[in-house]
PDB file of C-alpha atoms in Angstrom:
ATOM      1  CA  MET A   1       0.000   0.000   0.000  1.00 87.00           C
ATOM      2  CA  LYS A   2       1.554   3.281  -1.133  1.00 97.00           C
ATOM      3  CA  THR A   3       0.843   6.561   0.644  1.00 98.00           C
ATOM      4  CA  GLY A   4       0.334   9.632  -1.519  1.00 98.00           C
ATOM      5  CA  LEU A   5       0.129  13.377  -1.037  1.00 98.00           C
ATOM      6  CA  ILE A   6      -1.949  15.489  -3.443  1.00 98.00           C
ATOM      7  CA  LEU A   7      -1.347  19.249  -3.425  1.00 98.00           C
ATOM      8  CA  GLU A   8      -3.844  21.675  -4.958  1.00 98.00           C
ATOM      9  CA  GLY A   9      -2.598  24.922  -6.520  1.00 96.00           C
ATOM     10  CA  GLY A  10      -3.957  28.413  -6.036  1.00 95.00           C
ATOM     11  CA  ALA A  11      -1.118  30.939  -6.492  1.00 95.00           C
ATOM     12  CA  MET A  12      -0.283  32.488  -3.105  1.00 96.00           C
ATOM     13  CA  ARG A  13      -2.860  30.309  -1.363  1.00 98.00           C
ATOM     14  CA  GLY A  14      -0.012  27.828  -1.685  1.00 97.00           C
ATOM     15  CA  LEU A  15       1.517  29.397   1.430  1.00 98.00           C
ATOM     16  CA  PHE A  16      -1.176  27.495   3.347  1.00 98.00           C
ATOM     17  CA  THR A  17       0.177  24.285   1.806  1.00 98.00           C
ATOM     18  CA  ALA A  18       3.730  25.331   2.692  1.00 98.00           C
ATOM     19  CA  GLY A  19       2.709  25.631   6.344  1.00 98.00           C
ATOM     20  CA  VAL A  20       1.096  22.188   6.253  1.00 98.00           C
ATOM     21  CA  LEU A  21       4.153  20.587   4.655  1.00 98.00           C
ATOM     22  CA  ASP A  22       6.558  22.142   7.137  1.00 98.00           C
ATOM     23  CA  VAL A  23       4.541  20.579   9.957  1.00 98.00           C
ATOM     24  CA  PHE A  24       4.776  17.241   8.151  1.00 98.00           C
ATOM     25  CA  MET A  25       8.555  17.544   7.842  1.00 98.00           C
ATOM     26  CA  VAL A  26       9.090  18.647  11.445  1.00 98.00           C
ATOM     27  CA  ASN A  27       7.012  15.687  12.659  1.00 98.00           C
ATOM     28  CA  ASP A  28       8.551  13.124  10.262  1.00 97.00           C
ATOM     29  CA  ILE A  29       5.289  12.500   8.426  1.00 97.00           C
ATOM     30  CA  CYS A  30       6.508  10.794   5.266  1.00 96.00           C
ATOM     31  CA  PHE A  31       4.853   9.666   2.046  1.00 98.00           C
ATOM     32  CA  ASP A  32       5.820   7.314  -0.739  1.00 98.00           C
ATOM     33  CA  GLY A  33       4.962   9.976  -3.300  1.00 98.00           C
ATOM     34  CA  ALA A  34       3.541  13.439  -3.809  1.00 98.00           C
ATOM     35  CA  ILE A  35       1.983  15.260  -6.729  1.00 98.00           C
ATOM     36  CA  GLY A  36       1.583  19.017  -7.015  1.00 98.00           C
ATOM     37  CA  VAL A  37      -0.367  21.309  -9.281  1.00 98.00           C
ATOM     38  CA  SER A  38       0.757  24.875 -10.023  1.00 97.00           C
ATOM     39  CA  ALA A  39       1.715  26.425  -6.655  1.00 97.00           C
ATOM     40  CA  GLY A  40       1.303  22.935  -5.205  1.00 98.00           C
ATOM     41  CA  ALA A  41       4.207  21.885  -7.418  1.00 98.00           C
ATOM     42  CA  ALA A  42       6.310  25.050  -7.114  1.00 97.00           C
ATOM     43  CA  PHE A  43       6.040  25.100  -3.318  1.00 98.00           C
ATOM     44  CA  GLY A  44       5.400  21.408  -2.685  1.00 98.00           C
ATOM     45  CA  CYS A  45       8.644  20.218  -4.248  1.00 98.00           C
ATOM     46  CA  ASN A  46      10.423  21.458  -1.114  1.00 98.00           C
ATOM     47  CA  ILE A  47       9.087  18.475   0.810  1.00 98.00           C
ATOM     48  CA  LYS A  48      11.250  16.203  -1.335  1.00 98.00           C
ATOM     49  CA  SER A  49      14.305  18.439  -0.892  1.00 98.00           C
ATOM     50  CA  LYS A  50      13.488  18.540   2.857  1.00 98.00           C
ATOM     51  CA  GLN A  51      13.852  22.320   3.084  1.00 98.00           C
ATOM     52  CA  ILE A  52      11.718  23.340   6.036  1.00 98.00           C
ATOM     53  CA  GLY A  53      10.747  27.012   5.976  1.00 98.00           C
ATOM     54  CA  ARG A  54      12.217  27.762   2.547  1.00 98.00           C
ATOM     55  CA  VAL A  55       8.906  28.638   0.841  1.00 98.00           C
ATOM     56  CA  LEU A  56       7.939  31.184   3.472  1.00 98.00           C
ATOM     57  CA  ARG A  57      11.466  32.561   3.703  1.00 97.00           C
ATOM     58  CA  TYR A  58      11.978  33.417   0.053  1.00 97.00           C
ATOM     59  CA  ASN A  59       8.440  34.632  -0.504  1.00 96.00           C
ATOM     60  CA  MET A  60       8.657  37.050   2.417  1.00 96.00           C
ATOM     61  CA  ALA A  61      12.120  38.184   1.385  1.00 96.00           C
ATOM     62  CA  TYR A  62      11.305  38.922  -2.254  1.00 96.00           C
ATOM     63  CA  CYS A  63       7.570  39.635  -2.458  1.00 94.00           C
ATOM     64  CA  ARG A  64       8.265  43.375  -2.837  1.00 94.00           C
ATOM     65  CA  ASP A  65      11.057  42.846  -5.348  1.00 93.00           C
ATOM     66  CA  LYS A  66       9.997  43.838  -8.862  1.00 90.00           C
ATOM     67  CA  ARG A  67      12.244  41.112 -10.221  1.00 89.00           C
ATOM     68  CA  HIS A  68       9.885  38.590  -8.627  1.00 91.00           C
ATOM     69  CA  ALA A  69       6.609  39.715 -10.205  1.00 90.00           C
ATOM     70  CA  SER A  70       5.597  42.951 -11.893  1.00 90.00           C
ATOM     71  CA  ILE A  71       3.600  44.465 -14.714  1.00 90.00           C
ATOM     72  CA  PHE A  72       6.943  45.432 -16.265  1.00 87.00           C
ATOM     73  CA  SER A  73       7.947  41.783 -16.428  1.00 91.00           C
ATOM     74  CA  LEU A  74       4.606  40.940 -18.027  1.00 89.00           C
ATOM     75  CA  LEU A  75       4.953  43.665 -20.670  1.00 87.00           C
ATOM     76  CA  LEU A  76       8.606  42.937 -21.435  1.00 88.00           C
ATOM     77  CA  THR A  77       8.660  39.137 -21.266  1.00 92.00           C
ATOM     78  CA  GLY A  78       5.055  37.929 -21.314  1.00 92.00           C
ATOM     79  CA  ASN A  79       5.446  36.564 -17.775  1.00 93.00           C
ATOM     80  CA  LEU A  80       3.954  38.276 -14.754  1.00 92.00           C
ATOM     81  CA  PHE A  81       6.261  36.198 -12.554  1.00 93.00           C
ATOM     82  CA  SER A  82       9.775  36.593 -13.931  1.00 93.00           C
ATOM     83  CA  THR A  83      11.116  33.227 -15.037  1.00 92.00           C
ATOM     84  CA  LYS A  84      14.708  34.478 -14.984  1.00 93.00           C
ATOM     85  CA  PHE A  85      14.381  35.520 -11.346  1.00 94.00           C
ATOM     86  CA  ASN A  86      12.098  32.794  -9.949  1.00 94.00           C
ATOM     87  CA  TYR A  87      13.565  29.775 -11.723  1.00 94.00           C
ATOM     88  CA  ASN A  88      17.207  30.805 -12.036  1.00 94.00           C
ATOM     89  CA  MET A  89      18.384  33.604  -9.777  1.00 95.00           C
ATOM     90  CA  LEU A  90      16.321  32.528  -6.758  1.00 96.00           C
ATOM     91  CA  PRO A  91      17.002  28.761  -6.606  1.00 96.00           C
ATOM     92  CA  TYR A  92      20.632  28.903  -7.724  1.00 95.00           C
ATOM     93  CA  HIS A  93      21.918  32.095  -6.113  1.00 96.00           C
ATOM     94  CA  LEU A  94      19.601  33.665  -3.512  1.00 96.00           C
ATOM     95  CA  ASP A  95      17.862  30.863  -1.594  1.00 97.00           C
ATOM     96  CA  LEU A  96      19.539  27.691  -2.719  1.00 96.00           C
ATOM     97  CA  TRP A  97      17.441  24.789  -3.927  1.00 96.00           C
ATOM     98  CA  ASP A  98      18.827  21.496  -2.584  1.00 97.00           C
ATOM     99  CA  SER A  99      18.619  19.415  -5.748  1.00 96.00           C
ATOM    100  CA  GLU A 100      21.063  16.869  -4.297  1.00 97.00           C
ATOM    101  CA  THR A 101      18.728  16.003  -1.415  1.00 97.00           C
ATOM    102  CA  PHE A 102      15.776  16.108  -3.825  1.00 97.00           C
ATOM    103  CA  GLU A 103      17.425  13.461  -6.005  1.00 97.00           C
ATOM    104  CA  LYS A 104      18.453  11.232  -3.091  1.00 97.00           C
ATOM    105  CA  ASN A 105      15.094  11.299  -1.337  1.00 97.00           C
ATOM    106  CA  PRO A 106      13.266   8.077  -2.361  1.00 97.00           C
ATOM    107  CA  MET A 107       9.863   9.801  -2.211  1.00 98.00           C
ATOM    108  CA  GLU A 108       8.506  10.225  -5.729  1.00 98.00           C
ATOM    109  CA  PHE A 109       7.432  13.704  -6.784  1.00 98.00           C
ATOM    110  CA  TYR A 110       5.183  14.467  -9.748  1.00 98.00           C
ATOM    111  CA  CYS A 111       3.872  17.696 -11.181  1.00 98.00           C
ATOM    112  CA  VAL A 112       0.917  18.291 -13.497  1.00 98.00           C
ATOM    113  CA  ALA A 113       0.929  20.683 -16.436  1.00 98.00           C
ATOM    114  CA  THR A 114      -1.493  21.266 -19.309  1.00 98.00           C
ATOM    115  CA  ASP A 115      -0.573  20.649 -22.947  1.00 98.00           C
ATOM    116  CA  VAL A 116      -1.826  23.835 -24.624  1.00 97.00           C
ATOM    117  CA  LYS A 117      -2.456  22.098 -27.956  1.00 97.00           C
ATOM    118  CA  THR A 118      -4.587  19.248 -26.627  1.00 98.00           C
ATOM    119  CA  ALA A 119      -5.757  20.811 -23.319  1.00 98.00           C
ATOM    120  CA  ARG A 120      -4.957  17.496 -21.653  1.00 98.00           C
ATOM    121  CA  PRO A 121      -2.991  17.063 -18.431  1.00 98.00           C
ATOM    122  CA  VAL A 122       0.587  15.877 -18.650  1.00 98.00           C
ATOM    123  CA  TYR A 123       2.109  14.212 -15.599  1.00 98.00           C
ATOM    124  CA  HIS A 124       5.853  14.423 -15.088  1.00 98.00           C
ATOM    125  CA  LYS A 125       7.903  12.535 -12.528  1.00 98.00           C
ATOM    126  CA  CYS A 126      10.651  14.843 -11.271  1.00 98.00           C
ATOM    127  CA  THR A 127      13.778  12.835 -10.553  1.00 95.00           C
ATOM    128  CA  ASP A 128      16.865  14.986 -10.000  1.00 94.00           C
ATOM    129  CA  GLY A 129      15.551  18.486  -9.325  1.00 93.00           C
ATOM    130  CA  THR A 130      17.717  20.061 -11.998  1.00 92.00           C
ATOM    131  CA  LYS A 131      16.749  22.507 -14.741  1.00 92.00           C
ATOM    132  CA  ASN A 132      14.565  20.106 -16.740  1.00 95.00           C
ATOM    133  CA  ASP A 133      12.471  19.312 -13.667  1.00 97.00           C
ATOM    134  CA  LEU A 134      12.256  23.014 -12.849  1.00 96.00           C
ATOM    135  CA  LEU A 135      10.981  23.682 -16.377  1.00 97.00           C
ATOM    136  CA  TRP A 136       8.172  21.196 -15.775  1.00 98.00           C
ATOM    137  CA  ILE A 137       7.365  22.813 -12.436  1.00 98.00           C
ATOM    138  CA  GLN A 138       7.443  26.210 -14.129  1.00 97.00           C
ATOM    139  CA  GLY A 139       5.020  24.923 -16.750  1.00 97.00           C
ATOM    140  CA  SER A 140       2.728  23.582 -14.053  1.00 98.00           C
ATOM    141  CA  ALA A 141       2.660  27.012 -12.391  1.00 97.00           C
ATOM    142  CA  SER A 142       2.381  29.208 -15.524  1.00 97.00           C
ATOM    143  CA  MET A 143      -1.014  30.894 -15.346  1.00 95.00           C
ATOM    144  CA  PRO A 144      -2.776  31.478 -18.688  1.00 94.00           C
ATOM    145  CA  MET A 145      -2.799  35.004 -20.131  1.00 92.00           C
ATOM    146  CA  VAL A 146      -0.075  36.217 -17.760  1.00 93.00           C
ATOM    147  CA  SER A 147       2.545  33.605 -18.685  1.00 94.00           C
ATOM    148  CA  ARG A 148       4.239  32.412 -21.821  1.00 95.00           C
ATOM    149  CA  CYS A 149       3.994  28.725 -22.656  1.00 96.00           C
ATOM    150  CA  VAL A 150       6.876  26.681 -21.297  1.00 97.00           C
ATOM    151  CA  LYS A 151       8.568  24.481 -23.874  1.00 97.00           C
ATOM    152  CA  VAL A 152      10.054  21.272 -22.520  1.00 97.00           C
ATOM    153  CA  ASP A 153      10.444  17.707 -23.806  1.00 97.00           C
ATOM    154  CA  GLY A 154       8.421  18.457 -26.942  1.00 96.00           C
ATOM    155  CA  TYR A 155       5.462  19.987 -25.077  1.00 98.00           C
ATOM    156  CA  GLU A 156       4.124  23.507 -24.760  1.00 98.00           C
ATOM    157  CA  LEU A 157       2.765  23.816 -21.254  1.00 98.00           C
ATOM    158  CA  LEU A 158       0.651  26.022 -19.028  1.00 98.00           C
ATOM    159  CA  ASP A 159      -0.934  25.725 -15.584  1.00 98.00           C
ATOM    160  CA  GLY A 160      -1.788  22.177 -14.572  1.00 97.00           C
ATOM    161  CA  GLY A 161      -4.871  23.444 -12.786  1.00 97.00           C
ATOM    162  CA  ILE A 162      -6.541  24.041 -16.140  1.00 97.00           C
ATOM    163  CA  SER A 163      -6.835  20.320 -16.860  1.00 98.00           C
ATOM    164  CA  ASP A 164      -6.453  18.535 -13.503  1.00 98.00           C
ATOM    165  CA  SER A 165      -6.771  20.819 -10.488  1.00 97.00           C
ATOM    166  CA  ILE A 166      -6.657  18.044  -7.865  1.00 98.00           C
ATOM    167  CA  PRO A 167      -5.052  14.921  -9.380  1.00 98.00           C
ATOM    168  CA  LEU A 168      -6.381  12.362  -6.913  1.00 98.00           C
ATOM    169  CA  ARG A 169      -7.705  10.090  -9.668  1.00 97.00           C
ATOM    170  CA  TYR A 170      -4.318  10.029 -11.378  1.00 98.00           C
ATOM    171  CA  PHE A 171      -2.461   9.128  -8.207  1.00 98.00           C
ATOM    172  CA  GLU A 172      -4.921   6.346  -7.491  1.00 98.00           C
ATOM    173  CA  SER A 173      -4.442   5.083 -11.063  1.00 98.00           C
ATOM    174  CA  ILE A 174      -0.680   4.638 -10.561  1.00 98.00           C
ATOM    175  CA  GLY A 175      -1.016   2.704  -7.324  1.00 97.00           C
ATOM    176  CA  TYR A 176      -1.303   5.241  -4.527  1.00 98.00           C
ATOM    177  CA  THR A 177      -4.071   3.766  -2.415  1.00 95.00           C
ATOM    178  CA  LYS A 178      -3.835   5.757   0.831  1.00 97.00           C
ATOM    179  CA  ASN A 179      -3.927   9.455  -0.001  1.00 98.00           C
ATOM    180  CA  VAL A 180      -3.810  12.766   1.817  1.00 98.00           C
ATOM    181  CA  VAL A 181      -5.233  15.750  -0.069  1.00 98.00           C
ATOM    182  CA  VAL A 182      -4.226  19.304   0.804  1.00 98.00           C
ATOM    183  CA  LEU A 183      -6.732  21.827  -0.531  1.00 98.00           C
ATOM    184  CA  THR A 184      -6.378  25.611  -0.589  1.00 98.00           C
ATOM    185  CA  GLN A 185     -10.098  26.414  -0.506  1.00 98.00           C
ATOM    186  CA  PRO A 186     -12.370  25.917   2.524  1.00 98.00           C
ATOM    187  CA  PHE A 187     -15.156  23.403   2.951  1.00 97.00           C
ATOM    188  CA  GLY A 188     -18.177  24.295   0.823  1.00 97.00           C
ATOM    189  CA  TYR A 189     -16.233  26.195  -1.824  1.00 98.00           C
ATOM    190  CA  ARG A 190     -17.541  25.899  -5.377  1.00 97.00           C
ATOM    191  CA  LYS A 191     -15.806  27.356  -8.402  1.00 97.00           C
ATOM    192  CA  GLN A 192     -17.948  29.707 -10.482  1.00 97.00           C
ATOM    193  CA  PRO A 193     -17.902  30.387 -14.247  1.00 96.00           C
ATOM    194  CA  TYR A 194     -15.711  33.232 -15.420  1.00 95.00           C
ATOM    195  CA  SER A 195     -17.460  36.570 -15.856  1.00 96.00           C
ATOM    196  CA  SER A 196     -18.627  37.493 -19.346  1.00 95.00           C
ATOM    197  CA  ASN A 197     -15.903  40.152 -19.603  1.00 96.00           C
ATOM    198  CA  MET A 198     -13.209  37.657 -18.620  1.00 94.00           C
ATOM    199  CA  GLN A 199     -14.547  35.147 -21.125  1.00 95.00           C
ATOM    200  CA  LYS A 200     -14.313  37.752 -23.883  1.00 95.00           C
ATOM    201  CA  LEU A 201     -10.722  38.522 -22.916  1.00 93.00           C
ATOM    202  CA  MET A 202      -9.835  34.840 -22.826  1.00 94.00           C
ATOM    203  CA  LYS A 203     -11.323  34.279 -26.285  1.00 94.00           C
ATOM    204  CA  VAL A 204      -9.017  36.943 -27.695  1.00 94.00           C
ATOM    205  CA  ALA A 205      -5.898  35.997 -25.731  1.00 92.00           C
ATOM    206  CA  LEU A 206      -6.211  32.243 -26.323  1.00 94.00           C
ATOM    207  CA  ALA A 207      -7.552  32.229 -29.881  1.00 94.00           C
ATOM    208  CA  LYS A 208      -4.533  30.157 -30.967  1.00 94.00           C
ATOM    209  CA  TYR A 209      -5.519  27.378 -28.574  1.00 96.00           C
ATOM    210  CA  PRO A 210      -9.215  26.578 -29.051  1.00 96.00           C
ATOM    211  CA  LEU A 211      -9.114  23.334 -27.041  1.00 98.00           C
ATOM    212  CA  LEU A 212      -7.407  25.074 -24.153  1.00 97.00           C
ATOM    213  CA  LEU A 213      -9.960  27.876 -24.263  1.00 96.00           C
ATOM    214  CA  GLU A 214     -12.829  25.389 -24.180  1.00 96.00           C
ATOM    215  CA  LYS A 215     -11.239  23.581 -21.231  1.00 97.00           C
ATOM    216  CA  LEU A 216     -10.865  26.842 -19.319  1.00 96.00           C
ATOM    217  CA  LEU A 217     -14.458  27.883 -19.945  1.00 96.00           C
ATOM    218  CA  HIS A 218     -15.693  24.590 -18.455  1.00 95.00           C
ATOM    219  CA  ARG A 219     -13.023  24.238 -15.801  1.00 96.00           C
ATOM    220  CA  TYR A 220     -15.430  25.155 -13.004  1.00 97.00           C
ATOM    221  CA  GLU A 221     -17.658  22.191 -13.837  1.00 97.00           C
ATOM    222  CA  GLU A 222     -14.814  19.677 -13.717  1.00 97.00           C
ATOM    223  CA  TYR A 223     -13.437  21.214 -10.529  1.00 98.00           C
ATOM    224  CA  ASN A 224     -16.759  20.976  -8.733  1.00 98.00           C
ATOM    225  CA  VAL A 225     -17.206  17.344  -9.796  1.00 97.00           C
ATOM    226  CA  CYS A 226     -13.742  16.619  -8.390  1.00 97.00           C
ATOM    227  CA  ILE A 227     -14.633  18.301  -5.091  1.00 98.00           C
ATOM    228  CA  ASP A 228     -17.800  16.185  -4.863  1.00 98.00           C
ATOM    229  CA  GLU A 229     -15.724  13.028  -5.343  1.00 98.00           C
ATOM    230  CA  ILE A 230     -13.280  14.159  -2.663  1.00 98.00           C
ATOM    231  CA  LEU A 231     -16.102  14.844  -0.211  1.00 98.00           C
ATOM    232  CA  GLU A 232     -17.564  11.393  -0.842  1.00 98.00           C
ATOM    233  CA  LYS A 233     -14.232   9.627  -0.344  1.00 98.00           C
ATOM    234  CA  GLU A 234     -13.487  11.733   2.720  1.00 98.00           C
ATOM    235  CA  ALA A 235     -16.831  10.826   4.290  1.00 98.00           C
ATOM    236  CA  LYS A 236     -16.069   7.130   3.752  1.00 97.00           C
ATOM    237  CA  GLY A 237     -12.636   7.491   5.351  1.00 97.00           C
ATOM    238  CA  GLU A 238     -10.905   6.521   2.115  1.00 98.00           C
ATOM    239  CA  ILE A 239      -8.809   9.697   1.971  1.00 98.00           C
ATOM    240  CA  PHE A 240      -7.654  12.307   4.472  1.00 98.00           C
ATOM    241  CA  VAL A 241      -8.226  15.980   3.655  1.00 98.00           C
ATOM    242  CA  ILE A 242      -6.604  19.104   5.066  1.00 98.00           C
ATOM    243  CA  ARG A 243      -8.208  22.377   3.999  1.00 98.00           C
ATOM    244  CA  PRO A 244      -8.289  25.972   5.263  1.00 98.00           C
ATOM    245  CA  PRO A 245     -10.951  26.642   7.889  1.00 97.00           C
ATOM    246  CA  GLU A 246     -11.879  29.815   6.018  1.00 97.00           C
ATOM    247  CA  ALA A 247     -11.248  31.590   2.719  1.00 97.00           C
ATOM    248  CA  LEU A 248      -7.601  32.652   2.571  1.00 98.00           C
ATOM    249  CA  ASN A 249      -8.259  35.924   0.726  1.00 97.00           C
ATOM    250  CA  ILE A 250      -4.711  36.488  -0.480  1.00 97.00           C
ATOM    251  CA  PRO A 251      -4.184  37.934  -3.985  1.00 94.00           C
ATOM    252  CA  SER A 252      -2.153  36.122  -6.633  1.00 92.00           C
ATOM    253  CA  VAL A 253       0.425  38.913  -6.462  1.00 91.00           C
ATOM    254  CA  CYS A 254       0.891  40.053  -2.881  1.00 93.00           C
ATOM    255  CA  ARG A 255       3.422  42.637  -1.665  1.00 94.00           C
ATOM    256  CA  ASP A 256       2.733  42.282   2.049  1.00 96.00           C
ATOM    257  CA  PRO A 257       5.040  39.836   3.885  1.00 96.00           C
ATOM    258  CA  LYS A 258       2.608  39.752   6.804  1.00 97.00           C
ATOM    259  CA  GLU A 259      -0.036  38.249   4.526  1.00 97.00           C
ATOM    260  CA  TYR A 260       2.329  35.465   3.531  1.00 97.00           C
ATOM    261  CA  LYS A 261       3.029  34.743   7.186  1.00 98.00           C
ATOM    262  CA  ARG A 262      -0.687  34.832   8.043  1.00 98.00           C
ATOM    263  CA  VAL A 263      -1.591  32.245   5.409  1.00 98.00           C
ATOM    264  CA  TYR A 264       1.441  30.088   6.205  1.00 98.00           C
ATOM    265  CA  ASP A 265       0.656  30.131   9.929  1.00 98.00           C
ATOM    266  CA  LEU A 266      -2.930  29.135   9.185  1.00 98.00           C
ATOM    267  CA  GLY A 267      -1.598  26.104   7.324  1.00 98.00           C
ATOM    268  CA  ARG A 268       0.636  25.193  10.249  1.00 98.00           C
ATOM    269  CA  ARG A 269      -2.198  25.506  12.766  1.00 98.00           C
ATOM    270  CA  GLN A 270      -4.548  23.438  10.642  1.00 98.00           C
ATOM    271  CA  ALA A 271      -1.970  20.690  10.163  1.00 98.00           C
ATOM    272  CA  LEU A 272      -1.157  20.605  13.861  1.00 98.00           C
ATOM    273  CA  SER A 273      -4.843  20.410  14.777  1.00 98.00           C
ATOM    274  CA  GLN A 274      -5.255  17.354  12.520  1.00 98.00           C
ATOM    275  CA  LEU A 275      -1.874  15.759  13.175  1.00 98.00           C
ATOM    276  CA  HIS A 276      -3.071  13.002  15.500  1.00 98.00           C
ATOM    277  CA  ALA A 277      -5.956  12.062  13.206  1.00 98.00           C
ATOM    278  CA  LEU A 278      -3.564  12.062  10.239  1.00 98.00           C
ATOM    279  CA  GLU A 279      -1.140   9.715  11.988  1.00 97.00           C
ATOM    280  CA  GLN A 280      -4.013   7.364  12.786  1.00 97.00           C
ATOM    281  CA  PHE A 281      -5.155   7.423   9.157  1.00 98.00           C
ATOM    282  CA  LEU A 282      -1.676   6.666   7.816  1.00 97.00           C
ATOM    283  CA  ASN A 283      -1.015   3.888  10.331  1.00 93.00           C
ATOM    284  CA  LYS A 284      -4.313   2.019  10.151  1.00 84.00           C
TER     285      LYS A 284
END
């Protein structure tokens, strides 16, 4: 029986997940594998490199740095979040990414991205934590309309949340039978259709990718079906779910370090409050 960890995305709501994962690491809660989507991949990969506190540390340190995210980056490069800074300068020079520990850790780590041509999810097993893996993680976290497609291994990729927001089914399909799901929305949340104005903008911006556009327009339906399945499995005791007790209300681009700490601390408190029940679930 393999234990799995499924990490939802959600931009800076991922600081909640970072708090949860740090509690796991401090308390030696281990899994056979993990899979992250978008921020769940970009932040969640630190559980395999065993870098407690790194996500909070670099986000608080650089959230006001225009090299991290800015309208200037979007206009000049097509990426709201600078790829040069976030996937090169940061992990290799400013807050070092421990790719050696990542590679040696036997826990498997997957990320999910969306093939922009087919609008289907693509699942990548990250093995050594080097630049190719980081390209896949970048693709998983590249939000449509504010990011350029990431080209890697013959694919053109964008945010994994477009095609598989919470990849529980996939992890079950590859043999993970005892799964913990970390969500970044509270109980009762339902995704709504995009506004008519946003839909018009998307139709212009994504005209080159009709299948991707169609997937985005119906994403809310697939997400809500997935949440219903999670609730059913949770009620039966088949999976264990950790979610925020309330809406996190943090913007995708946030300049306030206190907000990062608030959301992170909420994740820590929620994980600690469920720690005993989680240990019982994993050990039964």
